[in-house]
Structures are given as structure tokens and as C-alpha cells.
Short mmCIF file of C-alpha atoms (C1' of nucleotides) in Angstrom, two decimals:
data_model
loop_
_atom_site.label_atom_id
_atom_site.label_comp_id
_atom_site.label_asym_id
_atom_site.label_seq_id
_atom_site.Cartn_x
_atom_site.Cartn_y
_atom_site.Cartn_z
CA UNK G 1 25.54 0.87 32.67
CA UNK G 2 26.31 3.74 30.50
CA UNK G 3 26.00 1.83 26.97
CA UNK G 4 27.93 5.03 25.20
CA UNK G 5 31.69 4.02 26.86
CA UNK G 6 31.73 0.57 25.49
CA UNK G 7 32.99 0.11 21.92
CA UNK G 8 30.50 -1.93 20.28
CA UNK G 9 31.23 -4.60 18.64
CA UNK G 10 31.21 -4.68 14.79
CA UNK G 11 28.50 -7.28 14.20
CA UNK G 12 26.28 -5.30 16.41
CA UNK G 13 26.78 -2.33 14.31
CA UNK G 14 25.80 -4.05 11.21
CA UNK G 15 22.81 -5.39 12.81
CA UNK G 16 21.52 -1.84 13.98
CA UNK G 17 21.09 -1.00 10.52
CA UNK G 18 19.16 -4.05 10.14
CA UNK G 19 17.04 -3.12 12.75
CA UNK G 20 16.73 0.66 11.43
CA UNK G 21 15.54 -0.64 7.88
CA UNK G 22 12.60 -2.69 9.99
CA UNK G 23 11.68 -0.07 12.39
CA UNK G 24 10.80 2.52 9.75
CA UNK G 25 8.98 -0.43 7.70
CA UNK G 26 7.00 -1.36 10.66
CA UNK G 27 6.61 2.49 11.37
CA UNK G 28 4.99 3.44 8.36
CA UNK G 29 2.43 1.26 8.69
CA UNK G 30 1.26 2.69 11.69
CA UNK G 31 2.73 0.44 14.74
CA UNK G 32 4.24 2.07 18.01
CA UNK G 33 5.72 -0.69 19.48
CA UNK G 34 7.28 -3.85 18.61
CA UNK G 35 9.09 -6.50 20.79
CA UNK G 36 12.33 -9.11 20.65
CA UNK G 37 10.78 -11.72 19.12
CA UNK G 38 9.31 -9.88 16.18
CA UNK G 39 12.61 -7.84 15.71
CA UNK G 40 14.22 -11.27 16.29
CA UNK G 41 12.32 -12.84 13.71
CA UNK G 42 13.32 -10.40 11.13
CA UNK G 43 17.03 -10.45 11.82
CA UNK G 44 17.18 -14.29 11.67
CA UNK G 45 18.89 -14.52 15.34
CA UNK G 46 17.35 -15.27 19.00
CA UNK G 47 15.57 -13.06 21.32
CA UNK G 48 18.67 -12.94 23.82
CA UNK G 49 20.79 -11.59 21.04
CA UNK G 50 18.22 -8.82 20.58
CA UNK G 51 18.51 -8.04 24.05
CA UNK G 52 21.92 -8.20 24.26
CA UNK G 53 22.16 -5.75 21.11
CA UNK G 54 19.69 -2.81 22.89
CA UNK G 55 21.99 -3.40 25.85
CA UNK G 56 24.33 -1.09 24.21
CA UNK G 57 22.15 1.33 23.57
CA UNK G 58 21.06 4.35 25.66
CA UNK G 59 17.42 3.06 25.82
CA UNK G 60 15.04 0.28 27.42
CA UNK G 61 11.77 -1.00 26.58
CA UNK G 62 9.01 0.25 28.71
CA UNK G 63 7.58 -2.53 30.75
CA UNK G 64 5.50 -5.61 28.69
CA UNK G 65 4.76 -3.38 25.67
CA UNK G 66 8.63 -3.93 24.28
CA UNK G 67 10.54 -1.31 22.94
CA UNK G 68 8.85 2.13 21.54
CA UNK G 69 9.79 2.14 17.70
CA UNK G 70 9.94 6.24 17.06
CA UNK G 71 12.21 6.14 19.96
CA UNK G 72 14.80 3.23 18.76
CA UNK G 73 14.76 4.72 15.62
CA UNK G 74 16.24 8.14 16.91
CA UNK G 75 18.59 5.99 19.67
CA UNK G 76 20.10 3.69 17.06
CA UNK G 77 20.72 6.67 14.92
CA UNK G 78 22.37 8.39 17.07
CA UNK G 79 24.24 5.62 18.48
CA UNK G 80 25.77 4.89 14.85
CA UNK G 81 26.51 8.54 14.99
CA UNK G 82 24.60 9.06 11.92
CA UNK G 83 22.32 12.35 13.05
CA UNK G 84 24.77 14.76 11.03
CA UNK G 85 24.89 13.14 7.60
CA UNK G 86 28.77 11.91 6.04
CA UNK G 87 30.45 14.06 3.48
CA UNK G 88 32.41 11.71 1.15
CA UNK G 89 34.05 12.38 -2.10
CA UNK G 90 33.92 9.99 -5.30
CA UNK G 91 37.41 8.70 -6.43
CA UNK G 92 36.75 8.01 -10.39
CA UNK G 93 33.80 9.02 -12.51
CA UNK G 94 32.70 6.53 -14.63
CA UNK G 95 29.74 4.04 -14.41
CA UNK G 96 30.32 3.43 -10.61
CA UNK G 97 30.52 6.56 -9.63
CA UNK G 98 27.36 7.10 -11.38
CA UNK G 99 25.77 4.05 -9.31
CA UNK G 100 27.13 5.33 -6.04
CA UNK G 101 26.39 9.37 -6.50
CA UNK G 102 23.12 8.49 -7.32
CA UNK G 103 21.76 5.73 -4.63
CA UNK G 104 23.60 8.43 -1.85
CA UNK G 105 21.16 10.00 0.77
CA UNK G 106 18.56 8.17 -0.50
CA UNK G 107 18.39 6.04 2.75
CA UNK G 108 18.39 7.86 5.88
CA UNK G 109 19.45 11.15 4.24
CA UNK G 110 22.92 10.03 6.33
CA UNK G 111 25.79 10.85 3.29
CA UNK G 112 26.07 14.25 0.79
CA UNK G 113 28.92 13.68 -2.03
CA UNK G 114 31.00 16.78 -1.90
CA UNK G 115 32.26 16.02 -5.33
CA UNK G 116 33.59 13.37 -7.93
CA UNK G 117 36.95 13.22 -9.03
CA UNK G 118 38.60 12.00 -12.09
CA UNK G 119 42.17 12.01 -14.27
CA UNK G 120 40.63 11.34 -17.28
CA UNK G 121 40.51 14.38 -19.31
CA UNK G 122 37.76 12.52 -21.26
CA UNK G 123 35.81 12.93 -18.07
CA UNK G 124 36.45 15.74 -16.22
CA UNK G 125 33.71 18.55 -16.67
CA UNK G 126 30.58 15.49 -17.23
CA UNK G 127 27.84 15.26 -15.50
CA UNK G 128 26.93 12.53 -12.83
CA UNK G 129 23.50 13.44 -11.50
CA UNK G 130 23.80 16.73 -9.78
CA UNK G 131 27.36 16.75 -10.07
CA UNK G 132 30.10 17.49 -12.47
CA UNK G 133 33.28 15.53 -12.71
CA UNK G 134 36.27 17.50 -11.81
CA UNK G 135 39.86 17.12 -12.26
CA UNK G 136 41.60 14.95 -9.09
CA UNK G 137 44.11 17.63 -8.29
CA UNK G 138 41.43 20.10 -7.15
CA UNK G 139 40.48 16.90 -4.69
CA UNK G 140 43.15 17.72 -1.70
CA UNK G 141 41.16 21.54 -1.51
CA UNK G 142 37.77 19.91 -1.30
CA UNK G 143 38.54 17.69 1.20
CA UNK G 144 40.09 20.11 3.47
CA UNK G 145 37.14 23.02 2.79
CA UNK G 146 34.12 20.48 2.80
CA UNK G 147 35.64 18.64 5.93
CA UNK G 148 35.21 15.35 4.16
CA UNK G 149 35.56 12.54 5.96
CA UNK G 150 35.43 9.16 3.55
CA UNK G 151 37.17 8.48 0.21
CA UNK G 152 35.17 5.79 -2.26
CA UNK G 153 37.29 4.57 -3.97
CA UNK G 154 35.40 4.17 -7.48
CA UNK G 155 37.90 3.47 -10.40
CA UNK G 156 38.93 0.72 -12.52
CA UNK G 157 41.42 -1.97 -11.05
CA UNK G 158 44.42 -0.45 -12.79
CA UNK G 159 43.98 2.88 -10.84
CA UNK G 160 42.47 2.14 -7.75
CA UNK G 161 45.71 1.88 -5.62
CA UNK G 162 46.59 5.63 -7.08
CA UNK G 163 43.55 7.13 -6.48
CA UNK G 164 43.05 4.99 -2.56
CA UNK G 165 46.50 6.96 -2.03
CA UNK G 166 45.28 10.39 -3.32
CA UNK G 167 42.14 10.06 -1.03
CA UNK G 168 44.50 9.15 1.81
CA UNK G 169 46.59 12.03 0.74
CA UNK G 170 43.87 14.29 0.70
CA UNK G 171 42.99 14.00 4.24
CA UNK G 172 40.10 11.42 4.59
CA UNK G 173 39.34 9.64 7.49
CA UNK G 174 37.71 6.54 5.81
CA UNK G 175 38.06 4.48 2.63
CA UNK G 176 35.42 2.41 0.96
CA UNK G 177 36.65 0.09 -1.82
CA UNK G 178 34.58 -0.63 -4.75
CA UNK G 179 36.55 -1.12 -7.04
CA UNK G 180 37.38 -4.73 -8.34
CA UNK G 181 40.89 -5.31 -6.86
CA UNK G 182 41.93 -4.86 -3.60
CA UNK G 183 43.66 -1.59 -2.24
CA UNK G 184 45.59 -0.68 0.66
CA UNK G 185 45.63 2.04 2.83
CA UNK G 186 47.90 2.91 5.91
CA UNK G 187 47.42 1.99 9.24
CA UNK G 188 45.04 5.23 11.60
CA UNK G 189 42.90 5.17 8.20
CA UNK G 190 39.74 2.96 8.24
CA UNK G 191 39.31 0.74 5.46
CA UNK G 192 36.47 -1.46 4.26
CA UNK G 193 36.19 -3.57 1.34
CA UNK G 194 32.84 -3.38 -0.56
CA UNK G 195 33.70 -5.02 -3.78
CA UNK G 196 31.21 -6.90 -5.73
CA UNK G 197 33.56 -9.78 -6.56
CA UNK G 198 34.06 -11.57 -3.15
CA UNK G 199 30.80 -11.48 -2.28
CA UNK G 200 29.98 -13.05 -5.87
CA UNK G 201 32.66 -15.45 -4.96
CA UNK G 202 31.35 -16.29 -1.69
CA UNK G 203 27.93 -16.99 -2.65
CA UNK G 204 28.77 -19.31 -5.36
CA UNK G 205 30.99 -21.58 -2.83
CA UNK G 206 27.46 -21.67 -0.64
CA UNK G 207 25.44 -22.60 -3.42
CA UNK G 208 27.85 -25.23 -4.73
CA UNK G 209 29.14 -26.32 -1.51
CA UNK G 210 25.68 -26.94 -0.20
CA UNK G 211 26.78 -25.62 3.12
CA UNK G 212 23.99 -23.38 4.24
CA UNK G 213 22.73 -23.58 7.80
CA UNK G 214 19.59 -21.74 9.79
CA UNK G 215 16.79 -20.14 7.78
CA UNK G 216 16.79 -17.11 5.39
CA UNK G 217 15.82 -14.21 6.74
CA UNK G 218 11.94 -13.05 7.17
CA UNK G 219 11.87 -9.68 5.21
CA UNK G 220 8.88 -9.16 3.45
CA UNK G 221 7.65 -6.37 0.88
CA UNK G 222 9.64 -4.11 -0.95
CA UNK G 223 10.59 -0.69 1.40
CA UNK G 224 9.61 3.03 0.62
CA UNK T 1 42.46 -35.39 7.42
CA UNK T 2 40.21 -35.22 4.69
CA UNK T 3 39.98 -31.69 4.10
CA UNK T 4 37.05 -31.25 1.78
CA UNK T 5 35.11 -33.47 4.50
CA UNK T 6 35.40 -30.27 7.09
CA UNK T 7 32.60 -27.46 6.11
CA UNK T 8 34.76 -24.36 6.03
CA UNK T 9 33.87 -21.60 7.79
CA UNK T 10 32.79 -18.24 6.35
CA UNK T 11 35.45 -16.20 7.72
CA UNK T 12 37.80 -18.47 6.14
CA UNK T 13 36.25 -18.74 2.73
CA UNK T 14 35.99 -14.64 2.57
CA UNK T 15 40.42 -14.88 3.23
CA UNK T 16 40.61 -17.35 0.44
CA UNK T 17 39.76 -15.00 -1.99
CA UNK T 18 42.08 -11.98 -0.43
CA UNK T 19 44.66 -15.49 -0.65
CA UNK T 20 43.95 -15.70 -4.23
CA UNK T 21 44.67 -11.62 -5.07
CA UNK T 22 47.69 -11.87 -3.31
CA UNK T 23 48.85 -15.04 -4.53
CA UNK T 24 48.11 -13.73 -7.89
CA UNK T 25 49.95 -10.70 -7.54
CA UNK T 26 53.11 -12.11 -6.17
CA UNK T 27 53.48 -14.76 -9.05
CA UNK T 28 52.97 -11.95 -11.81
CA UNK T 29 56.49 -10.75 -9.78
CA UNK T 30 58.31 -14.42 -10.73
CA UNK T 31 58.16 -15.79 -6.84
CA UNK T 32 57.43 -19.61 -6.87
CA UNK T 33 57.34 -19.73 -3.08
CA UNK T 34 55.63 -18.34 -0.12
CA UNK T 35 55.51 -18.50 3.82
CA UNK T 36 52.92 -17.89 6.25
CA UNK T 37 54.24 -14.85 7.62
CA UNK T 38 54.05 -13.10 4.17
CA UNK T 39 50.56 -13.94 3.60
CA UNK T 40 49.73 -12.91 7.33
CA UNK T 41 51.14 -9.27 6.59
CA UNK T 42 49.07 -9.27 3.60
CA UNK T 43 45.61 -10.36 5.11
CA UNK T 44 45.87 -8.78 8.10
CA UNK T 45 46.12 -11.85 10.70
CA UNK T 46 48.54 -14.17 12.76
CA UNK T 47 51.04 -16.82 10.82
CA UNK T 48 48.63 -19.10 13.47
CA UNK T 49 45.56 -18.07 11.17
CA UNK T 50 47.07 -18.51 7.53
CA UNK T 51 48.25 -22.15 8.95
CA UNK T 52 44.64 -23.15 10.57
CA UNK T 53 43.45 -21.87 6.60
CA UNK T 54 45.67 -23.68 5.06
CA UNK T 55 44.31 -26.89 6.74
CA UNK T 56 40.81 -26.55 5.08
CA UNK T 57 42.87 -27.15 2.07
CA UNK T 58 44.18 -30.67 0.48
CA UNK T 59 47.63 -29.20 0.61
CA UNK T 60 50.90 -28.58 2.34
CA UNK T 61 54.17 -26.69 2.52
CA UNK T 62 57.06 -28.01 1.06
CA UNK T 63 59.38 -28.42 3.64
CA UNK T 64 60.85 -24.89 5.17
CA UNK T 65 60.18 -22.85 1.49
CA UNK T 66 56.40 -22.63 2.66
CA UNK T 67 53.72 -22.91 0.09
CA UNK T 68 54.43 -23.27 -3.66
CA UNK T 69 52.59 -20.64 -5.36
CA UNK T 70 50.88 -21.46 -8.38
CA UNK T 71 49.86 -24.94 -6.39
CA UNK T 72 48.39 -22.84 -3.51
CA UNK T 73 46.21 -21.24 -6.02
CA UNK T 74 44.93 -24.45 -7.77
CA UNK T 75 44.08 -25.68 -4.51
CA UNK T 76 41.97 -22.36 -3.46
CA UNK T 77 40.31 -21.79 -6.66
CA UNK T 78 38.95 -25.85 -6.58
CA UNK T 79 37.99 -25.69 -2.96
CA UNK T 80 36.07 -22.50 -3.15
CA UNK T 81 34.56 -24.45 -6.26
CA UNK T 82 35.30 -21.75 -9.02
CA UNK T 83 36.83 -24.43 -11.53
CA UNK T 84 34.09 -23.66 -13.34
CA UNK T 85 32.63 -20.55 -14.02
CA UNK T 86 28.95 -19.73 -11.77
CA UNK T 87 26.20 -18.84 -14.35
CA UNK T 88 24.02 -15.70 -13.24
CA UNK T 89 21.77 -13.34 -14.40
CA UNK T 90 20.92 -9.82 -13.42
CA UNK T 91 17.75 -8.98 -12.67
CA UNK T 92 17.16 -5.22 -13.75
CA UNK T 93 18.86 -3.26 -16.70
CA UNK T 94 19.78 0.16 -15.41
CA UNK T 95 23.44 1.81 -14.45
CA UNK T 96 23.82 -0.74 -11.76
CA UNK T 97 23.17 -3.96 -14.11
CA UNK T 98 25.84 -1.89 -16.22
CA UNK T 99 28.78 -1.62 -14.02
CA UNK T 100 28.48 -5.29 -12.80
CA UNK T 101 27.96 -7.08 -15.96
CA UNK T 102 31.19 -4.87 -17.71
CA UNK T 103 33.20 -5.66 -14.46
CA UNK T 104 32.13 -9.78 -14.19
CA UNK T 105 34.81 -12.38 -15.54
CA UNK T 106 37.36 -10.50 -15.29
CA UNK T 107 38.24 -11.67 -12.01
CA UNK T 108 39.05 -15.44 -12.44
CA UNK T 109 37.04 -15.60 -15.04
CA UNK T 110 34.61 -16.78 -12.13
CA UNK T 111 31.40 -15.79 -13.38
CA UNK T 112 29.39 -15.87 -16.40
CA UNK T 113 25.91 -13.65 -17.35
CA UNK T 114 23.67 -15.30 -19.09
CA UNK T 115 21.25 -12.61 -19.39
CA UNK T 116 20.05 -8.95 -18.27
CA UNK T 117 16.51 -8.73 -17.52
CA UNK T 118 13.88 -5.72 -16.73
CA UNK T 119 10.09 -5.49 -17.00
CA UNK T 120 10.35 -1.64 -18.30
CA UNK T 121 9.74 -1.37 -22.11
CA UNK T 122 11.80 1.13 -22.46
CA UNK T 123 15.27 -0.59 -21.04
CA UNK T 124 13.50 -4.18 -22.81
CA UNK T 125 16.23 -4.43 -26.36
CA UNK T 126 18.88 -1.84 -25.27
CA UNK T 127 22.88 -2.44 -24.62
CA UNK T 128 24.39 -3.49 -21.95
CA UNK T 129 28.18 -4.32 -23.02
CA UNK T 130 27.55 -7.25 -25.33
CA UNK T 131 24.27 -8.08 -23.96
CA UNK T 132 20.68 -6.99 -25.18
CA UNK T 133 18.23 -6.44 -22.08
CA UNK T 134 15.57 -8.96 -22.13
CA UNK T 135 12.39 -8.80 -21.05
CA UNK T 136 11.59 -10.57 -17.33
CA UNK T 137 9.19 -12.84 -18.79
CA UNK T 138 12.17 -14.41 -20.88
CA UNK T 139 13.80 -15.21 -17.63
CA UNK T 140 12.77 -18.42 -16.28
CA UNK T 141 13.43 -19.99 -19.63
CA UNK T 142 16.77 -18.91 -19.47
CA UNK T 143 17.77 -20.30 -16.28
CA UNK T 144 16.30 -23.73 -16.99
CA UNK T 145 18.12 -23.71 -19.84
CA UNK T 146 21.20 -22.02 -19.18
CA UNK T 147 21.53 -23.65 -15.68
CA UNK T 148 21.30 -20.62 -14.13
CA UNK T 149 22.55 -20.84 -10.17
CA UNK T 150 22.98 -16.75 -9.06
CA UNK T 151 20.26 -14.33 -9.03
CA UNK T 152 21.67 -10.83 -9.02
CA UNK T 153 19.16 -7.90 -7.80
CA UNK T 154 20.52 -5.06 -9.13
CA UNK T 155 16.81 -3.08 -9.54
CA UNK T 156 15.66 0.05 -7.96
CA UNK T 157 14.21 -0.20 -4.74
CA UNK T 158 10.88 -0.13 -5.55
CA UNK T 159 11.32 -3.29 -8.02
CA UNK T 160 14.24 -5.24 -5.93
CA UNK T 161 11.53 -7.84 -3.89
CA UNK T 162 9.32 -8.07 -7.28
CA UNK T 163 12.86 -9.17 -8.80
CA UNK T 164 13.82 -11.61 -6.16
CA UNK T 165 10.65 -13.64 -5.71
CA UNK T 166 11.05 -13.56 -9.56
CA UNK T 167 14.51 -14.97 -9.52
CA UNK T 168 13.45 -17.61 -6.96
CA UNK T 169 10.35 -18.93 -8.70
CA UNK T 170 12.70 -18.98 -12.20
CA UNK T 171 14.87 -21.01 -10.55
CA UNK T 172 17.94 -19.88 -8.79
CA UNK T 173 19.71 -21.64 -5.82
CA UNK T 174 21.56 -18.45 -4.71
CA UNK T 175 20.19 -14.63 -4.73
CA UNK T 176 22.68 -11.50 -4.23
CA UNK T 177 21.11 -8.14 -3.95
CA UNK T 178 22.78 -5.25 -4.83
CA UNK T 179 19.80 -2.71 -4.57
CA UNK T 180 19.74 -0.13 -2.19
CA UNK T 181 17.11 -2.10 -0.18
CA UNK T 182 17.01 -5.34 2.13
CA UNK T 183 15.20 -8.26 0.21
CA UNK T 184 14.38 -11.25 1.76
CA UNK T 185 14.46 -15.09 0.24
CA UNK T 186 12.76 -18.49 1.39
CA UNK T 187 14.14 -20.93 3.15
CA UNK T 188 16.93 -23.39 1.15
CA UNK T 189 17.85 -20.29 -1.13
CA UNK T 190 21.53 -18.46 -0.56
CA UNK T 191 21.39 -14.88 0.12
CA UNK T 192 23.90 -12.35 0.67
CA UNK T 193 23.43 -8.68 0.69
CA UNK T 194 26.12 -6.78 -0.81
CA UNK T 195 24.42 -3.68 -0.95
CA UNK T 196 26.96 -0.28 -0.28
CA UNK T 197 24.40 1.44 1.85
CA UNK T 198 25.45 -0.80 5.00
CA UNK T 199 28.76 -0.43 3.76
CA UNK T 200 29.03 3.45 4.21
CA UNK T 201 27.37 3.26 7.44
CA UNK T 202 29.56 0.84 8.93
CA UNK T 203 32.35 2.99 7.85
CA UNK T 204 31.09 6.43 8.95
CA UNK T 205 30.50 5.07 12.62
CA UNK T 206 34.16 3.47 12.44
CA UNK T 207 35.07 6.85 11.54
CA UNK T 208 33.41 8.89 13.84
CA UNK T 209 33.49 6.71 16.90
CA UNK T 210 37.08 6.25 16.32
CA UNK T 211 37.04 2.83 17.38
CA UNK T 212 39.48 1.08 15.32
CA UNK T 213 42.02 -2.36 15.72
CA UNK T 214 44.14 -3.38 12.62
CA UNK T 215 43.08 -3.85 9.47
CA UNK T 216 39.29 -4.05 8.46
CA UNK T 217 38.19 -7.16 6.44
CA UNK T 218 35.58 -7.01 3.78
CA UNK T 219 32.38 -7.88 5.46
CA UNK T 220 29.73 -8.51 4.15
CA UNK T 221 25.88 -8.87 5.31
CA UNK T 222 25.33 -12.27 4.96
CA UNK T 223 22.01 -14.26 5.90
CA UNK T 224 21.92 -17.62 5.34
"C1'" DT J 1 73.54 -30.65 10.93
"C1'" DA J 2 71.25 -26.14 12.49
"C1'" DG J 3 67.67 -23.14 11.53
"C1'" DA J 4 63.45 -22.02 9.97
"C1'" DT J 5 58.83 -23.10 9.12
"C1'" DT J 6 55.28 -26.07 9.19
"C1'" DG J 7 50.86 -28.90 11.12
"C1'" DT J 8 48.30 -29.61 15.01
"C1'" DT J 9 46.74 -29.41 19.74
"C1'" DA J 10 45.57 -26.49 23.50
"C1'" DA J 11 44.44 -21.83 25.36
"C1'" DT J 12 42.29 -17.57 24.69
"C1'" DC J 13 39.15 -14.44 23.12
"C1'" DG J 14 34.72 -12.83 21.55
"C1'" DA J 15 29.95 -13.38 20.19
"C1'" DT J 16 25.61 -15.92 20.57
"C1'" DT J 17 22.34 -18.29 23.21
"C1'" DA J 18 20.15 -19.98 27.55
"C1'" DA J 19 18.33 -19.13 31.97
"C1'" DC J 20 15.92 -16.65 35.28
"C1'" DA J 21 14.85 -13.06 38.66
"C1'" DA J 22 12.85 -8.44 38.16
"C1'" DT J 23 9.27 -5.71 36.19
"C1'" DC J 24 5.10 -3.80 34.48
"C1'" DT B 1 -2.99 -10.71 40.31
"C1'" DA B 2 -1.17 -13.67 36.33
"C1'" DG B 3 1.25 -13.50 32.19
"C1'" DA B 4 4.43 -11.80 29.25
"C1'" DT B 5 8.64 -9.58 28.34
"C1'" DT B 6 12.51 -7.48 29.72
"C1'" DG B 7 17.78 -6.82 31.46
"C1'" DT B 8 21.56 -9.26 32.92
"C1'" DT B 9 24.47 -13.03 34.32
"C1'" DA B 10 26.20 -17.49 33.11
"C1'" DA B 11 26.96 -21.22 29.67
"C1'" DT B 12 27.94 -22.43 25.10
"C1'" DC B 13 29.74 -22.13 20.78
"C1'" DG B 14 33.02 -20.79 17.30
"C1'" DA B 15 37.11 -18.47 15.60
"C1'" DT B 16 41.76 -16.66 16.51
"C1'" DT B 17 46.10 -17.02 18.58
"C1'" DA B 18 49.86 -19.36 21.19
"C1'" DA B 19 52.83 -23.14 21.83
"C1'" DC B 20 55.71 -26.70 20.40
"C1'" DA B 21 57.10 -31.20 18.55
"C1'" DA B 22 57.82 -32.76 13.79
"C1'" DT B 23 59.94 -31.86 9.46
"C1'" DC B 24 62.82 -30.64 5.68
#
DNA sequence: TAGATTGTTAATCGATTAACAATC
DNA sequence: TAGATTGTTAATCGATTAACAATC
């Protein structure tokens, strides 16, 4: 079965970075190979829906010794299309942006921040890290000459629909929302919400609710 | 049916909240009433959906003007039990601790910091806001006392599973980790991991692979 | 009333788990 | 070989959508 022509679905994908995040821990301290159960383990899911995940990968494990981590490592990578790193731009440049520009390529070297954007006079021309802040009408250029291809959107609630429809604008391809209120963006434009609140929310329903199920996940020691 | 005897399920629970925004937003317009079909535009999903979520709740339409507003949003805000405000504190006292103690309680007024905690000396009596960064030793006092229920990682990588077993052992029911890193938790405690990192890459291979249906949802990598 | 919208049951769709022959 | 682990097909489980009688 060529794995590449079917879409994969999105739990899958969020799962492969699970599995990248183990790999390279399990990696660094020396191990070659590793099988379902142990990858299982760490996921907090079954064998079968290991198996099932690799399935849609270009790879297979080579006889009893399970899969070959170097080797998963490079396929997963690939598969999530992450081998060229992201460019994204920075909508806002206040504390956020300061949170995001900083944490980037960090893991996986997989995004570079062409720039951070800003109205705010009071703003424009700081620095965040490496870069300065710089005025959101020189955004549309940027995108187009840096080929970006996602838009965080990093403001306050009162301008993140403006600025999610300047990145749109612009010409991105993706939006990321972190701000606190939710924005929309037009259909053809991918859109994910990555606010802080509902997952806040969320937990403090399961904590109050009492409603967990299975077992937390087995991840143990800090990484890098 | 007893609604509040039915556990709800997470994908339902995550909608309540984009319910609430909408909900929110519509009232600060003067609308007192609202149909299924509105709220299905606005989240995303079938009229079929928003019904079978509305059935979770103790509540119903009136007659053929759908759902009273302000009622709807009684009903969400006590079922996803945010009546009264969740008590956390933030483990960690850099730019990250920064950005999600000035953007808490706004929102609902849903959540409430009780403290900001690091073990570096030289973050130990700064600012944060209104808050004064304590020192991690002060922390399991605080949530005894306090009542503390959410843990909030929000260290560097290096620190974040240091913090967590830290939050555990003080005393927390539910941990959320914000740090670039995975963490992991025993059994019986809440996780969720709402770091961005997963977030961007989940959006670049949307992106890229060009594989996408309607609307994305906020999604969020949950372990329980 | 007539029309529109609900609540609820049944059908569909998709993802996870179980089972097992094939493989090294 | 014997044992362990895979890849894959089938069964199960859960969530979304369709259908429609009941309701205002």
C-alpha cells in the first residue's frame, strides 16, 4: 500500500509528534530499536493502534527487533512534511509574541519567524529576541518575499479579528490563534485554535466533574 | 433524562465553550433568542450536532424561537462547572507565567491564581501583574490552603517535569503544561497539554499536505 | 391553523481495538 | 525450530449526521 496517497487522519498526526518527542528521548540514550508495546506504553493507547499508525507511513519494522528508531525519526518527519522548516510571521508584539518568537525552532528546528508585526506605534522598532517589531503594513511584502506560509495570530482580544484578517490578507496559508477570543478566517485557509482559555476550561470540568477514564500517560524525565 | 447523570463527552465539552463565545457575543448585540442552525454556522457542525449538545444540558427550546440566550448560557457555564472560579497556580515565573497570569479571569472570570512560583533567586520577589513570584518551596502551603485544584507548567524545558512532580506532590488534582516539552503525571491526576509546539506542527502539515474539510476545531492534546 | 424548529431514535461514518496468519 | 512481533483484516466502540414525529 503506498501510505503517502491516503490523507491521514488528524489524530494520527498529533500522535506522530508524540512519537517523535519519544524516539529522540529514547535515541539519546543510546537505543536502536524499540517496539509497539514500549511506544504504546508511552502514548497511553494499545499496540494495534501503534500498528495501525506506522501503517501510514512509508516504513516497516524489520522482523522481531520492531521498528529502527533513527529511521522512524526521519520517516515521521518527513511524513508530517516537516524536513524544510515553516516560515510564519507574528501578528502582535507584545508579551505573546515574545513567548512564541522565542520557544520557535527550538524543537525540531521545524519553524523560522520571518518577522513580528505590530500597530502600536509604542511598539514598532522593539526588540523581541532576535527580532525587531515592525509596523503591520510592511506585513503583506514580507509575506509575499519570505514565502510565508502561517499567520499567529498573537494580539489582544480586541484586535485579533483585525490582525487574523490582515494575515489572511497578506497571503498566508495557515492561521494559529492564540489569542484569548476566538477569530475567524475564510473558508481554503486552515485554521487552528491554540488558545490557553479552553483548554483551562476543559481541564477544570475534568477535575470537577470527576470524569477521567484510562491512565495518564507514562512520560518520564524532563527532554533535552 | 437526567442530563447531568450522562458523562459528557470531550468533543462536546470543548463546543460548549465556542457555545459560550458565541452566545456571549450575540447577546452584547440585544438578541434574546437563538436556533440551532445559527449556532451550527458558528461552530462549524450540523443543526443534528448543536441538538445532540444541547441534550447534555438540563434545558430546552422554547417552542419554535429556539434557545433563550442568556438561559443557554447559565446552563453551559453550570454544567461545565465554572460557577465558581478554578483556583491555580503557575509553576515558573518567566515571560510565559507573564502572559497567562495578565490574560486569566478575564474570560468568565473562570479562573483565579493564587500564586506564581520559581526556584531561581533571581525571578524569587519580582512582578508579575499584581503578583510577587514566590519561591517553590512556598508552594505546597499554598495549595493546601488556598484549595488549589490546577497546576499550570509554564517553566522552561529543562525545569517543566521538576515543576510537575512538584505540583502533584503539593497537591493538585489537575496539571496543564504549557512548556515547550511533554510532561507526564500519575495516575488519578488530569493532564492536558496545551503546549503551541504541537500546535504549529499540526498546522504546517495541514498546510502543506493540503488536506483540508471545513472548519478546524481547537484541539487539543489531551491524556487522561 | 400552518410552518418552523425542536428532541430523540436510527443510520452512518470514522477511529480504536482485537484477532490471527505471516514473518524473522 | 520456537517465540515474539509484526501487518492487516474484521469487530467494536464512539461521535456525527439524517430522519421524522412531536411541539409550539
Amino acid at each position: 500500500m503506498i501510505a503517502s496517497l491516503k490523507s491521514i487522519p488528524r489524530p494520527v498526526i498529533r500522535r506522530f509528534h508524540e512519537y517523535l518527542a519519544c524516539l529522540e528521548r529514547i535515541r539519546m540514550r543510546g537505543r536502536r530499536w524499540i517496539n509497539s508495546r514500549e511506544l504504546a506504553d508511552v502514548i497511553g493507547m494499545t499496540r494495534s493502534t501503534v500498528r495501525q499508525d506506522v501503517s501510514y507511513l512509508d516504513f516497516s519494522a524489520t522482523g522481531r527487533n520492531g521498528y529502527e528508531i533513527e529511521m522512524m525519526e526521519y520517516v515521521i518527519t518527513r511524513t508530517l512534511r516537516l524536513e524544510v522548516p515553516a516560515i510564519a510571521v507574528i501578528g502582535g508584539g507584545g508579551e505573546l509574541a515574545r513567548v512564541l518568537a522565542l520557544n520557535s525552532g527550538r524543537r525540531f528546528r521545524a519553524f523560522e519567524i520571518a518577522g513580528i508585526f505590530d500597530w502600536r506605534s509604542s511598539l514598532v522598532g522593539t526588540r523581541v529576541g532576535k527580532w525587531v517589531v515592525r509596523d503591520s503594513e510592511c506585513m503583506p511584502k514580507i509575506v509575499r518575499s519570505r514565502k510565508v506560509e502561517i499567520g499567529i495570530v498573537a494580539s489582544n482580544a480586541e484586535a485579533a479579528q483585525t490582525m487574523a484578517n490582515l494575515l489572511v490578507s497578506a497571503g498566508v496559508r495557515g492561521v494559529l490563534n492564540f489569542s484569548p477570543t476566538p477569530v475567524a478566517v475564510p473558508p481554503g485557509i486552515s485554521f487552528l485554535d491554540a488558545s490557553m482559555v479552553p483548554a483551562l476550561l476543559e481541564l477544570v470540568h475534568e477535575v470537577r466533574a470527576g470524569t477521567r477514564k484510562k491512565k495518564a500517560s507514562v512520560e518520564l524525565g524532563a527532554r533535552q
